[in-house]
């Protein structure tokens, strides 16, 4: 199975999200982070990610006679390259977007199902804004957002930090408008 097929599955992508930040986790710990997914399913998908080289074994120890492995994400393997993304068909984009929305919904429901979920205190946000941009403004906006996100994406887990899921989505909702009206002809 290639990297794209490995990553384009809701459970596997949620495992990848859970492993970010240099974490090394056992499958048991992953199960605790994905309480809405059966243990058998988590174990199966961790195995596929490890076989595909996206996760690597970081250590092993015995627990009640069984060997428990600790896994670490190989972030350089958990990406879809620009060429592959550029060659995606509209149907590929529909499938990936639907998957992203399904994962987002599953993660949000898992958050709300926790006993301590408090969206107001946690500053949960899910606003949508319609903005008008020309090509240069769009490129500038994407660059600025990337710069801010990249500054924080390498943060590792430490006391006081909570893992958050950030899902920026940007797409045009209508075709580009023509040139601005000529004020002398109006």
JSON list of C-alpha atoms in Angstrom, two decimals, residues 4-18 33-34 36-37 45 49 94-112 163-167 169:
[
{"chain": "A", "resi": 4, "resn": "UNK", "atom": "CA", "xyz": [-1.44, 8.08, -0.05]},
{"chain": "A", "resi": 5, "resn": "UNK", "atom": "CA", "xyz": [-3.58, 4.97, 0.46]},
{"chain": "A", "resi": 6, "resn": "UNK", "atom": "CA", "xyz": [-2.17, 4.54, 3.96]},
{"chain": "A", "resi": 7, "resn": "UNK", "atom": "CA", "xyz": [-2.93, 8.11, 4.96]},
{"chain": "A", "resi": 8, "resn": "UNK", "atom": "CA", "xyz": [-6.35, 8.34, 3.32]},
{"chain": "A", "resi": 9, "resn": "UNK", "atom": "CA", "xyz": [-8.18, 6.37, 5.94]},
{"chain": "A", "resi": 10, "resn": "UNK", "atom": "CA", "xyz": [-9.99, 8.01, 8.89]},
{"chain": "A", "resi": 11, "resn": "UNK", "atom": "CA", "xyz": [-8.53, 5.82, 11.64]},
{"chain": "A", "resi": 12, "resn": "UNK", "atom": "CA", "xyz": [-4.99, 5.82, 10.26]},
{"chain": "A", "resi": 13, "resn": "UNK", "atom": "CA", "xyz": [-5.00, 9.59, 9.83]},
{"chain": "A", "resi": 14, "resn": "UNK", "atom": "CA", "xyz": [-6.29, 10.03, 13.38]},
{"chain": "A", "resi": 15, "resn": "UNK", "atom": "CA", "xyz": [-3.43, 7.80, 14.60]},
{"chain": "A", "resi": 16, "resn": "UNK", "atom": "CA", "xyz": [-0.99, 10.01, 12.68]},
{"chain": "A", "resi": 17, "resn": "UNK", "atom": "CA", "xyz": [-2.52, 13.12, 14.29]},
{"chain": "A", "resi": 18, "resn": "UNK", "atom": "CA", "xyz": [-2.21, 11.53, 17.74]},
{"chain": "A", "resi": 33, "resn": "UNK", "atom": "CA", "xyz": [-6.69, 8.75, 22.75]},
{"chain": "A", "resi": 34, "resn": "UNK", "atom": "CA", "xyz": [-9.22, 7.26, 20.30]},
{"chain": "A", "resi": 36, "resn": "UNK", "atom": "CA", "xyz": [-14.53, 5.84, 19.91]},
{"chain": "A", "resi": 37, "resn": "UNK", "atom": "CA", "xyz": [-12.46, 3.33, 17.88]},
{"chain": "A", "resi": 45, "resn": "UNK", "atom": "CA", "xyz": [-4.24, 0.21, 11.57]},
{"chain": "A", "resi": 49, "resn": "UNK", "atom": "CA", "xyz": [1.15, 2.16, 9.37]},
{"chain": "A", "resi": 94, "resn": "UNK", "atom": "CA", "xyz": [-13.92, 14.97, -3.22]},
{"chain": "A", "resi": 95, "resn": "UNK", "atom": "CA", "xyz": [-12.79, 11.76, -1.53]},
{"chain": "A", "resi": 96, "resn": "UNK", "atom": "CA", "xyz": [-9.98, 13.46, 0.41]},
{"chain": "A", "resi": 97, "resn": "UNK", "atom": "CA", "xyz": [-12.22, 16.35, 1.48]},
{"chain": "A", "resi": 98, "resn": "UNK", "atom": "CA", "xyz": [-14.97, 13.95, 2.63]},
{"chain": "A", "resi": 99, "resn": "UNK", "atom": "CA", "xyz": [-12.36, 12.01, 4.59]},
{"chain": "A", "resi": 100, "resn": "UNK", "atom": "CA", "xyz": [-11.03, 15.20, 6.19]},
{"chain": "A", "resi": 101, "resn": "UNK", "atom": "CA", "xyz": [-14.55, 16.21, 7.21]},
{"chain": "A", "resi": 102, "resn": "UNK", "atom": "CA", "xyz": [-15.30, 12.74, 8.59]},
{"chain": "A", "resi": 103, "resn": "UNK", "atom": "CA", "xyz": [-12.11, 12.83, 10.66]},
{"chain": "A", "resi": 104, "resn": "UNK", "atom": "CA", "xyz": [-12.86, 16.33, 11.87]},
{"chain": "A", "resi": 105, "resn": "UNK", "atom": "CA", "xyz": [-16.35, 15.26, 12.92]},
{"chain": "A", "resi": 106, "resn": "UNK", "atom": "CA", "xyz": [-15.03, 12.13, 14.68]},
{"chain": "A", "resi": 107, "resn": "UNK", "atom": "CA", "xyz": [-12.35, 14.11, 16.53]},
{"chain": "A", "resi": 108, "resn": "UNK", "atom": "CA", "xyz": [-14.84, 16.81, 17.53]},
{"chain": "A", "resi": 109, "resn": "UNK", "atom": "CA", "xyz": [-17.35, 14.23, 18.78]},
{"chain": "A", "resi": 110, "resn": "UNK", "atom": "CA", "xyz": [-14.61, 12.45, 20.76]},
{"chain": "A", "resi": 111, "resn": "UNK", "atom": "CA", "xyz": [-13.71, 15.83, 22.32]},
{"chain": "A", "resi": 112, "resn": "UNK", "atom": "CA", "xyz": [-17.35, 16.59, 23.22]},
{"chain": "A", "resi": 163, "resn": "UNK", "atom": "CA", "xyz": [-2.78, 18.85, 21.43]},
{"chain": "A", "resi": 164, "resn": "UNK", "atom": "CA", "xyz": [-5.17, 20.80, 19.18]},
{"chain": "A", "resi": 165, "resn": "UNK", "atom": "CA", "xyz": [-6.47, 19.98, 15.73]},
{"chain": "A", "resi": 166, "resn": "UNK", "atom": "CA", "xyz": [-6.25, 22.89, 13.30]},
{"chain": "A", "resi": 167, "resn": "UNK", "atom": "CA", "xyz": [-7.99, 22.42, 9.96]},
{"chain": "A", "resi": 169, "resn": "UNK", "atom": "CA", "xyz": [-9.84, 25.08, 4.57]}
]
